[in-house]
Amino acid sequence: MSIKFNKAAQLSLVILLVVTLVFTPGLTGHAEEPEEKLNNLGSALGEYESELGQATKELEALVSEVEASKMDLLEAEEQEAKQHEEMKLRIKYMYETGSVSLLQLLIESSDLASLTANIEYVSMVTSHDREMLTEYQRVVEDTAARAADLEGRRNELSSLQTQLNEKIASTEEAIKKASAEVDAKRKAELEALQAALDEAKKYEDAVSPEEGNNQGSGGSNETTPPPSGNGSNGSGSNGALYTLDQFLSMGVVNWGGYRFTYYSQSVLPGPGLNIPGRHVNADGYVSDGDGYIVLAALGAKGAVYDTPFGYQGKVYDSCPSAGTLDVYIR
């Protein structure tokens, strides 16, 4: 059989190419397909939401720590106030009544033992006051440092929350746009495919005769009677519906419930075929001695079929496709 790219085959190849380009990712030259972009954005959104959840947990824990720190600070302030009041009482007792001198201690002391005791008491009170003041300063400094550290951590987590919320909002907006791109792409793909299918239908309607003219009134697949010939067998071309040139141009003719294609004997001469009186008739068809044009069909050899080319045809060769009649031509 000859390999020929008629119009129908060419159109089929075009449709196949359109479908391949439309539905095969990467062939259109885009750096990133909308579907891939949408998937990447979805992954990024999931990561941001996970980070935000972790930051929120840390911030909640920190809030609890801040509350505990406030209680500690309040307790320390109460202790500091108590210590401060005690220190003021001692200072008032010792210093507001006048300076305590060694001479006073000597006068007021009845003996050496009481003098020693008075001096040790003054020294102990003074040392205790210094220790209390130092402790007060340490508590104030530690509490302030701890409060500043907690506030700094709180600010960092709050800032991280703000950044993640902005990223999530931005990613959600990008997802909306990517989803619109995916929808638009799918719509364009379907429109392109539909256009290709419409074009194929137009071509089929153009090359196929109206079946109502070739079938019986009941819509059956009965073949149209053969065109009247000049001879008693298969000869005669004045009833042809299609000339050979039209047949060659169309590539395929659908007529009488059959699909007619052609073989060229210049490509497939078929030397093994037993065709009595084989010759090429005046219209360019390979014929036998009785005027029948040579056919290949799926069925018994010798069967006779009507054709739209002005001749009846007889089967001398086999064809693998049911419903197809291959016509031998020059």
Tab-separated table of C-alpha atoms in Angstrom:
chain	number	residue	atom	x	y	z
A	1	MET	CA	0.000	0.000	0.000
A	2	SER	CA	1.200	3.534	-0.706
A	3	ILE	CA	1.903	5.995	2.150
A	4	LYS	CA	0.211	9.277	1.253
A	5	PHE	CA	-0.483	12.392	3.298
A	6	ASN	CA	-3.794	13.526	1.905
A	7	LYS	CA	-5.734	16.484	3.286
A	8	ALA	CA	-7.509	14.403	5.902
A	9	ALA	CA	-4.221	12.998	7.184
A	10	GLN	CA	-2.645	16.445	7.210
A	11	LEU	CA	-5.553	17.833	9.225
A	12	SER	CA	-5.289	14.935	11.675
A	13	LEU	CA	-1.600	15.695	12.153
A	14	VAL	CA	-2.387	19.359	12.767
A	15	ILE	CA	-5.010	18.452	15.374
A	16	LEU	CA	-2.556	16.058	17.050
A	17	LEU	CA	0.106	18.785	17.140
A	18	VAL	CA	-2.326	21.313	18.642
A	19	VAL	CA	-3.416	18.854	21.332
A	20	THR	CA	0.211	17.972	22.118
A	21	LEU	CA	1.245	21.615	22.453
A	22	VAL	CA	-1.815	22.511	24.498
A	23	PHE	CA	-1.733	19.658	26.986
A	24	THR	CA	2.002	18.873	27.292
A	25	PRO	CA	3.699	21.060	29.945
A	26	GLY	CA	7.013	22.662	29.022
A	27	LEU	CA	6.625	22.584	25.230
A	28	THR	CA	5.311	26.134	25.065
A	29	GLY	CA	8.564	27.559	26.454
A	30	HIS	CA	7.186	29.010	29.673
A	31	ALA	CA	9.671	29.128	32.560
A	32	GLU	CA	7.019	28.046	35.037
A	33	GLU	CA	3.608	26.616	34.276
A	34	PRO	CA	0.660	28.166	36.192
A	35	GLU	CA	-0.072	24.833	37.878
A	36	GLU	CA	3.536	24.542	39.071
A	37	LYS	CA	3.480	28.135	40.303
A	38	LEU	CA	0.255	27.478	42.206
A	39	ASN	CA	1.719	24.366	43.848
A	40	ASN	CA	4.866	26.253	44.897
A	41	LEU	CA	2.796	29.053	46.405
A	42	GLY	CA	0.701	26.526	48.300
A	43	SER	CA	3.859	24.963	49.765
A	44	ALA	CA	5.205	28.383	50.775
A	45	LEU	CA	1.893	29.286	52.423
A	46	GLY	CA	1.996	26.083	54.452
A	47	GLU	CA	5.533	26.890	55.672
A	48	TYR	CA	4.582	30.438	56.662
A	49	GLU	CA	1.515	29.233	58.565
A	50	SER	CA	3.645	26.649	60.393
A	51	GLU	CA	6.183	29.313	61.367
A	52	LEU	CA	3.381	31.600	62.525
A	53	GLY	CA	1.918	28.839	64.686
A	54	GLN	CA	5.309	28.230	66.326
A	55	ALA	CA	5.853	31.958	66.930
A	56	THR	CA	2.370	32.253	68.438
A	57	LYS	CA	3.084	29.396	70.866
A	58	GLU	CA	6.362	31.004	71.923
A	59	LEU	CA	4.658	34.355	72.399
A	60	GLU	CA	1.907	32.796	74.524
A	61	ALA	CA	4.534	31.112	76.705
A	62	LEU	CA	6.402	34.394	76.993
A	63	VAL	CA	3.223	36.202	78.061
A	64	SER	CA	2.880	33.696	80.906
A	65	GLU	CA	6.509	34.318	81.855
A	66	VAL	CA	5.956	38.063	81.778
A	67	GLU	CA	2.985	37.703	84.099
A	68	ALA	CA	5.084	35.638	86.508
A	69	SER	CA	7.836	38.246	86.288
A	70	LYS	CA	5.348	40.977	87.152
A	71	MET	CA	4.354	39.050	90.277
A	72	ASP	CA	8.017	38.638	91.234
A	73	LEU	CA	8.608	42.330	90.635
A	74	LEU	CA	5.609	43.272	92.760
A	75	GLU	CA	6.841	41.045	95.580
A	76	ALA	CA	10.339	42.493	95.317
A	77	GLU	CA	8.968	46.021	95.405
A	78	GLU	CA	6.947	45.211	98.529
A	79	GLN	CA	10.035	43.733	100.182
A	80	GLU	CA	12.095	46.740	99.123
A	81	ALA	CA	9.499	49.102	100.589
A	82	LYS	CA	9.494	47.179	103.853
A	83	GLN	CA	13.267	47.222	104.029
A	84	HIS	CA	13.315	50.891	103.187
A	85	GLU	CA	10.887	51.707	106.014
A	86	GLU	CA	12.951	49.730	108.521
A	87	MET	CA	16.102	51.497	107.384
A	88	LYS	CA	14.437	54.892	107.733
A	89	LEU	CA	13.386	54.088	111.302
A	90	ARG	CA	16.902	53.128	112.250
A	91	ILE	CA	18.388	56.172	110.576
A	92	LYS	CA	15.819	58.378	112.327
A	93	TYR	CA	16.635	56.862	115.696
A	94	MET	CA	20.377	57.077	115.262
A	95	TYR	CA	20.902	60.299	113.356
A	96	GLU	CA	17.893	62.575	113.730
A	97	THR	CA	18.559	62.915	117.503
A	98	GLY	CA	22.098	64.069	116.808
A	99	SER	CA	25.470	62.629	115.963
A	100	VAL	CA	26.538	59.589	117.953
A	101	SER	CA	30.074	60.207	119.154
A	102	LEU	CA	32.601	58.223	121.066
A	103	LEU	CA	32.333	60.779	123.907
A	104	GLN	CA	28.608	60.107	124.280
A	105	LEU	CA	29.246	56.402	124.388
A	106	LEU	CA	31.851	56.914	127.128
A	107	ILE	CA	29.490	59.095	129.168
A	108	GLU	CA	26.500	56.809	128.755
A	109	SER	CA	28.411	53.587	129.332
A	110	SER	CA	28.590	52.539	132.989
A	111	ASP	CA	31.556	50.289	132.501
A	112	LEU	CA	33.906	48.964	129.856
A	113	ALA	CA	31.641	46.052	128.977
A	114	SER	CA	28.692	48.305	128.201
A	115	LEU	CA	30.939	50.625	126.213
A	116	THR	CA	32.137	47.739	124.084
A	117	ALA	CA	28.597	46.525	123.589
A	118	ASN	CA	27.404	49.990	122.504
A	119	ILE	CA	30.227	50.353	119.986
A	120	GLU	CA	29.543	46.870	118.523
A	121	TYR	CA	25.825	47.694	118.260
A	122	VAL	CA	26.459	50.910	116.313
A	123	SER	CA	28.870	49.097	113.998
A	124	MET	CA	26.416	46.240	113.425
A	125	VAL	CA	23.533	48.585	112.627
A	126	THR	CA	25.646	50.549	110.177
A	127	SER	CA	26.892	47.401	108.438
A	128	HIS	CA	23.358	45.996	108.241
A	129	ASP	CA	22.060	49.202	106.699
A	130	ARG	CA	24.776	49.070	104.052
A	131	GLU	CA	23.969	45.473	103.241
A	132	MET	CA	20.271	46.260	102.939
A	133	LEU	CA	20.976	49.209	100.629
A	134	THR	CA	23.251	47.066	98.466
A	135	GLU	CA	20.654	44.291	98.321
A	136	TYR	CA	17.956	46.808	97.394
A	137	GLN	CA	20.080	48.123	94.538
A	138	ARG	CA	20.795	44.566	93.298
A	139	VAL	CA	17.089	43.626	93.353
A	140	VAL	CA	16.176	46.776	91.457
A	141	GLU	CA	18.884	46.190	88.824
A	142	ASP	CA	18.062	42.477	88.369
A	143	THR	CA	14.337	43.155	88.115
A	144	ALA	CA	14.859	45.946	85.582
A	145	ALA	CA	17.221	43.800	83.480
A	146	ARG	CA	14.812	40.882	83.522
A	147	ALA	CA	11.909	43.119	82.542
A	148	ALA	CA	13.929	44.620	79.687
A	149	ASP	CA	14.922	41.149	78.436
A	150	LEU	CA	11.344	39.915	78.474
A	151	GLU	CA	10.141	43.057	76.716
A	152	GLY	CA	12.805	42.632	74.049
A	153	ARG	CA	11.827	39.024	73.413
A	154	ARG	CA	8.166	40.005	73.283
A	155	ASN	CA	8.928	42.720	70.710
A	156	GLU	CA	10.927	40.258	68.572
A	157	LEU	CA	8.102	37.714	68.519
A	158	SER	CA	5.503	40.385	67.841
A	159	SER	CA	7.614	41.638	64.920
A	160	LEU	CA	7.979	38.067	63.605
A	161	GLN	CA	4.205	37.624	63.828
A	162	THR	CA	3.677	40.804	61.817
A	163	GLN	CA	6.152	39.695	59.134
A	164	LEU	CA	4.601	36.238	58.827
A	165	ASN	CA	1.085	37.678	58.616
A	166	GLU	CA	2.258	39.985	55.819
A	167	LYS	CA	3.870	37.051	53.983
A	168	ILE	CA	0.714	34.964	54.381
A	169	ALA	CA	-1.469	37.798	53.072
A	170	SER	CA	0.886	38.345	50.118
A	171	THR	CA	1.024	34.608	49.330
A	172	GLU	CA	-2.758	34.263	49.514
A	173	GLU	CA	-3.081	37.119	47.029
A	174	ALA	CA	-0.517	35.456	44.750
A	175	ILE	CA	-2.461	32.177	45.008
A	176	LYS	CA	-5.617	33.960	43.866
A	177	LYS	CA	-3.771	35.320	40.831
A	178	ALA	CA	-2.167	31.940	40.069
A	179	SER	CA	-5.561	30.226	40.335
A	180	ALA	CA	-6.963	32.732	37.848
A	181	GLU	CA	-4.027	31.999	35.519
A	182	VAL	CA	-4.675	28.258	35.772
A	183	ASP	CA	-8.365	28.772	34.980
A	184	ALA	CA	-7.501	31.016	32.027
A	185	LYS	CA	-4.965	28.496	30.713
A	186	ARG	CA	-7.422	25.624	30.937
A	187	LYS	CA	-10.082	27.715	29.219
A	188	ALA	CA	-7.637	28.580	26.405
A	189	GLU	CA	-6.682	24.896	26.055
A	190	LEU	CA	-10.309	23.849	25.739
A	191	GLU	CA	-11.025	26.640	23.255
A	192	ALA	CA	-8.007	25.653	21.139
A	193	LEU	CA	-9.044	22.012	21.171
A	194	GLN	CA	-12.631	22.873	20.310
A	195	ALA	CA	-11.439	25.066	17.441
A	196	ALA	CA	-9.348	22.192	16.070
A	197	LEU	CA	-12.283	19.809	16.358
A	198	ASP	CA	-14.591	22.323	14.656
A	199	GLU	CA	-12.102	22.685	11.819
A	200	ALA	CA	-11.959	18.918	11.428
A	201	LYS	CA	-15.739	18.732	11.329
A	202	LYS	CA	-15.879	21.440	8.647
A	203	TYR	CA	-13.382	19.505	6.542
A	204	GLU	CA	-15.298	16.267	6.976
A	205	ASP	CA	-18.535	17.964	5.953
A	206	ALA	CA	-16.809	19.467	2.917
A	207	VAL	CA	-15.356	16.204	1.597
A	208	SER	CA	-18.263	13.895	2.462
A	209	PRO	CA	-21.399	13.902	0.282
A	210	GLU	CA	-24.767	14.196	1.955
A	211	GLU	CA	-25.541	10.714	3.247
A	212	GLY	CA	-29.205	11.268	2.556
A	213	ASN	CA	-28.390	11.282	-1.150
A	214	ASN	CA	-26.501	8.003	-0.894
A	215	GLN	CA	-28.695	6.052	1.542
A	216	GLY	CA	-32.206	4.737	1.357
A	217	SER	CA	-35.160	6.751	2.625
A	218	GLY	CA	-35.254	4.679	5.813
A	219	GLY	CA	-31.717	5.718	6.755
A	220	SER	CA	-30.217	2.273	6.017
A	221	ASN	CA	-26.728	1.651	4.651
A	222	GLU	CA	-27.926	0.407	1.269
A	223	THR	CA	-25.546	1.483	-1.495
A	224	THR	CA	-26.590	3.802	-4.267
A	225	PRO	CA	-27.128	1.964	-7.537
A	226	PRO	CA	-24.049	1.985	-9.768
A	227	PRO	CA	-23.777	4.734	-12.368
A	228	SER	CA	-24.879	3.568	-15.791
A	229	GLY	CA	-21.935	2.395	-17.909
A	230	ASN	CA	-21.240	2.151	-21.567
A	231	GLY	CA	-20.682	-1.597	-21.448
A	232	SER	CA	-22.522	-4.611	-20.076
A	233	ASN	CA	-19.973	-5.223	-17.306
A	234	GLY	CA	-18.059	-2.545	-15.373
A	235	SER	CA	-17.153	-0.139	-18.169
A	236	GLY	CA	-18.371	3.396	-18.804
A	237	SER	CA	-17.401	6.700	-17.164
A	238	ASN	CA	-20.164	9.136	-18.077
A	239	GLY	CA	-21.930	8.499	-14.727
A	240	ALA	CA	-18.939	9.344	-12.536
A	241	LEU	CA	-19.641	11.446	-9.427
A	242	TYR	CA	-15.916	12.127	-8.980
A	243	THR	CA	-13.118	12.349	-11.496
A	244	LEU	CA	-9.736	10.799	-10.743
A	245	ASP	CA	-8.207	14.253	-10.246
A	246	GLN	CA	-10.893	15.070	-7.664
A	247	PHE	CA	-10.267	11.715	-5.990
A	248	LEU	CA	-6.529	12.401	-5.808
A	249	SER	CA	-7.116	15.881	-4.400
A	250	MET	CA	-9.545	14.706	-1.731
A	251	GLY	CA	-7.571	11.621	-0.772
A	252	VAL	CA	-10.626	9.920	0.725
A	253	VAL	CA	-14.187	9.679	-0.586
A	254	ASN	CA	-17.004	8.524	1.683
A	255	TRP	CA	-19.799	7.190	-0.475
A	256	GLY	CA	-22.435	4.496	-0.363
A	257	GLY	CA	-21.489	3.437	3.182
A	258	TYR	CA	-17.866	2.788	2.183
A	259	ARG	CA	-14.596	4.643	2.506
A	260	PHE	CA	-12.715	4.811	-0.814
A	261	THR	CA	-8.929	5.332	-0.854
A	262	TYR	CA	-6.445	4.623	-3.619
A	263	TYR	CA	-3.268	2.721	-4.466
A	264	SER	CA	-0.948	3.909	-7.180
A	265	GLN	CA	0.466	1.034	-9.241
A	266	SER	CA	3.595	3.114	-9.748
A	267	VAL	CA	4.233	2.631	-6.020
A	268	LEU	CA	2.654	-0.772	-5.451
A	269	PRO	CA	2.410	-2.451	-8.838
A	270	GLY	CA	1.010	-5.686	-7.345
A	271	PRO	CA	2.706	-8.127	-9.718
A	272	GLY	CA	1.293	-11.112	-7.802
A	273	LEU	CA	-2.315	-10.189	-8.502
A	274	ASN	CA	-4.164	-12.385	-10.986
A	275	ILE	CA	-6.049	-9.781	-13.048
A	276	PRO	CA	-7.181	-11.053	-16.440
A	277	GLY	CA	-6.764	-8.417	-19.160
A	278	ARG	CA	-5.138	-5.988	-16.751
A	279	HIS	CA	-4.745	-2.484	-18.155
A	280	VAL	CA	-5.165	1.231	-17.227
A	281	ASN	CA	-8.411	2.545	-18.676
A	282	ALA	CA	-8.967	5.949	-20.260
A	283	ASP	CA	-9.824	7.561	-16.889
A	284	GLY	CA	-6.642	6.317	-15.198
A	285	TYR	CA	-8.008	3.351	-13.222
A	286	VAL	CA	-6.388	-0.101	-13.275
A	287	SER	CA	-9.048	-2.381	-14.816
A	288	ASP	CA	-9.559	-6.000	-15.851
A	289	GLY	CA	-10.578	-7.249	-19.247
A	290	ASP	CA	-14.286	-6.915	-18.409
A	291	GLY	CA	-13.996	-3.219	-17.534
A	292	TYR	CA	-14.192	-3.588	-13.753
A	293	ILE	CA	-11.772	-1.346	-11.886
A	294	VAL	CA	-9.472	-3.227	-9.516
A	295	LEU	CA	-10.292	-3.050	-5.780
A	296	ALA	CA	-8.766	-4.268	-2.527
A	297	ALA	CA	-11.245	-5.075	0.255
A	298	LEU	CA	-11.730	-7.129	3.383
A	299	GLY	CA	-13.736	-10.039	2.029
A	300	ALA	CA	-13.969	-12.589	-0.731
A	301	LYS	CA	-12.086	-11.914	-3.930
A	302	GLY	CA	-14.254	-11.504	-6.975
A	303	ALA	CA	-16.935	-9.522	-5.097
A	304	VAL	CA	-18.345	-6.615	-7.108
A	305	TYR	CA	-19.010	-3.172	-5.617
A	306	ASP	CA	-20.569	0.005	-6.959
A	307	THR	CA	-18.261	3.041	-6.936
A	308	PRO	CA	-18.778	6.790	-7.453
A	309	PHE	CA	-16.140	6.853	-10.209
A	310	GLY	CA	-18.317	5.715	-13.126
A	311	TYR	CA	-17.280	2.043	-12.959
A	312	GLN	CA	-18.133	-0.997	-10.937
A	313	GLY	CA	-15.182	-2.484	-9.092
A	314	LYS	CA	-14.102	-6.056	-8.524
A	315	VAL	CA	-12.001	-7.290	-5.594
A	316	TYR	CA	-8.622	-8.716	-6.638
A	317	ASP	CA	-6.632	-7.864	-3.488
A	318	SER	CA	-7.171	-7.882	0.275
A	319	CYS	CA	-7.421	-4.869	2.626
A	320	PRO	CA	-7.149	-5.095	6.435
A	321	SER	CA	-9.814	-2.451	7.170
A	322	ALA	CA	-13.517	-3.288	7.189
A	323	GLY	CA	-15.647	-0.776	5.286
A	324	THR	CA	-12.671	0.446	3.216
A	325	LEU	CA	-12.319	-0.089	-0.554
A	326	ASP	CA	-8.874	0.657	-1.998
A	327	VAL	CA	-8.902	1.569	-5.696
A	328	TYR	CA	-5.917	0.798	-7.948
A	329	ILE	CA	-5.003	3.744	-10.160
A	330	ARG	CA	-2.319	4.538	-12.686
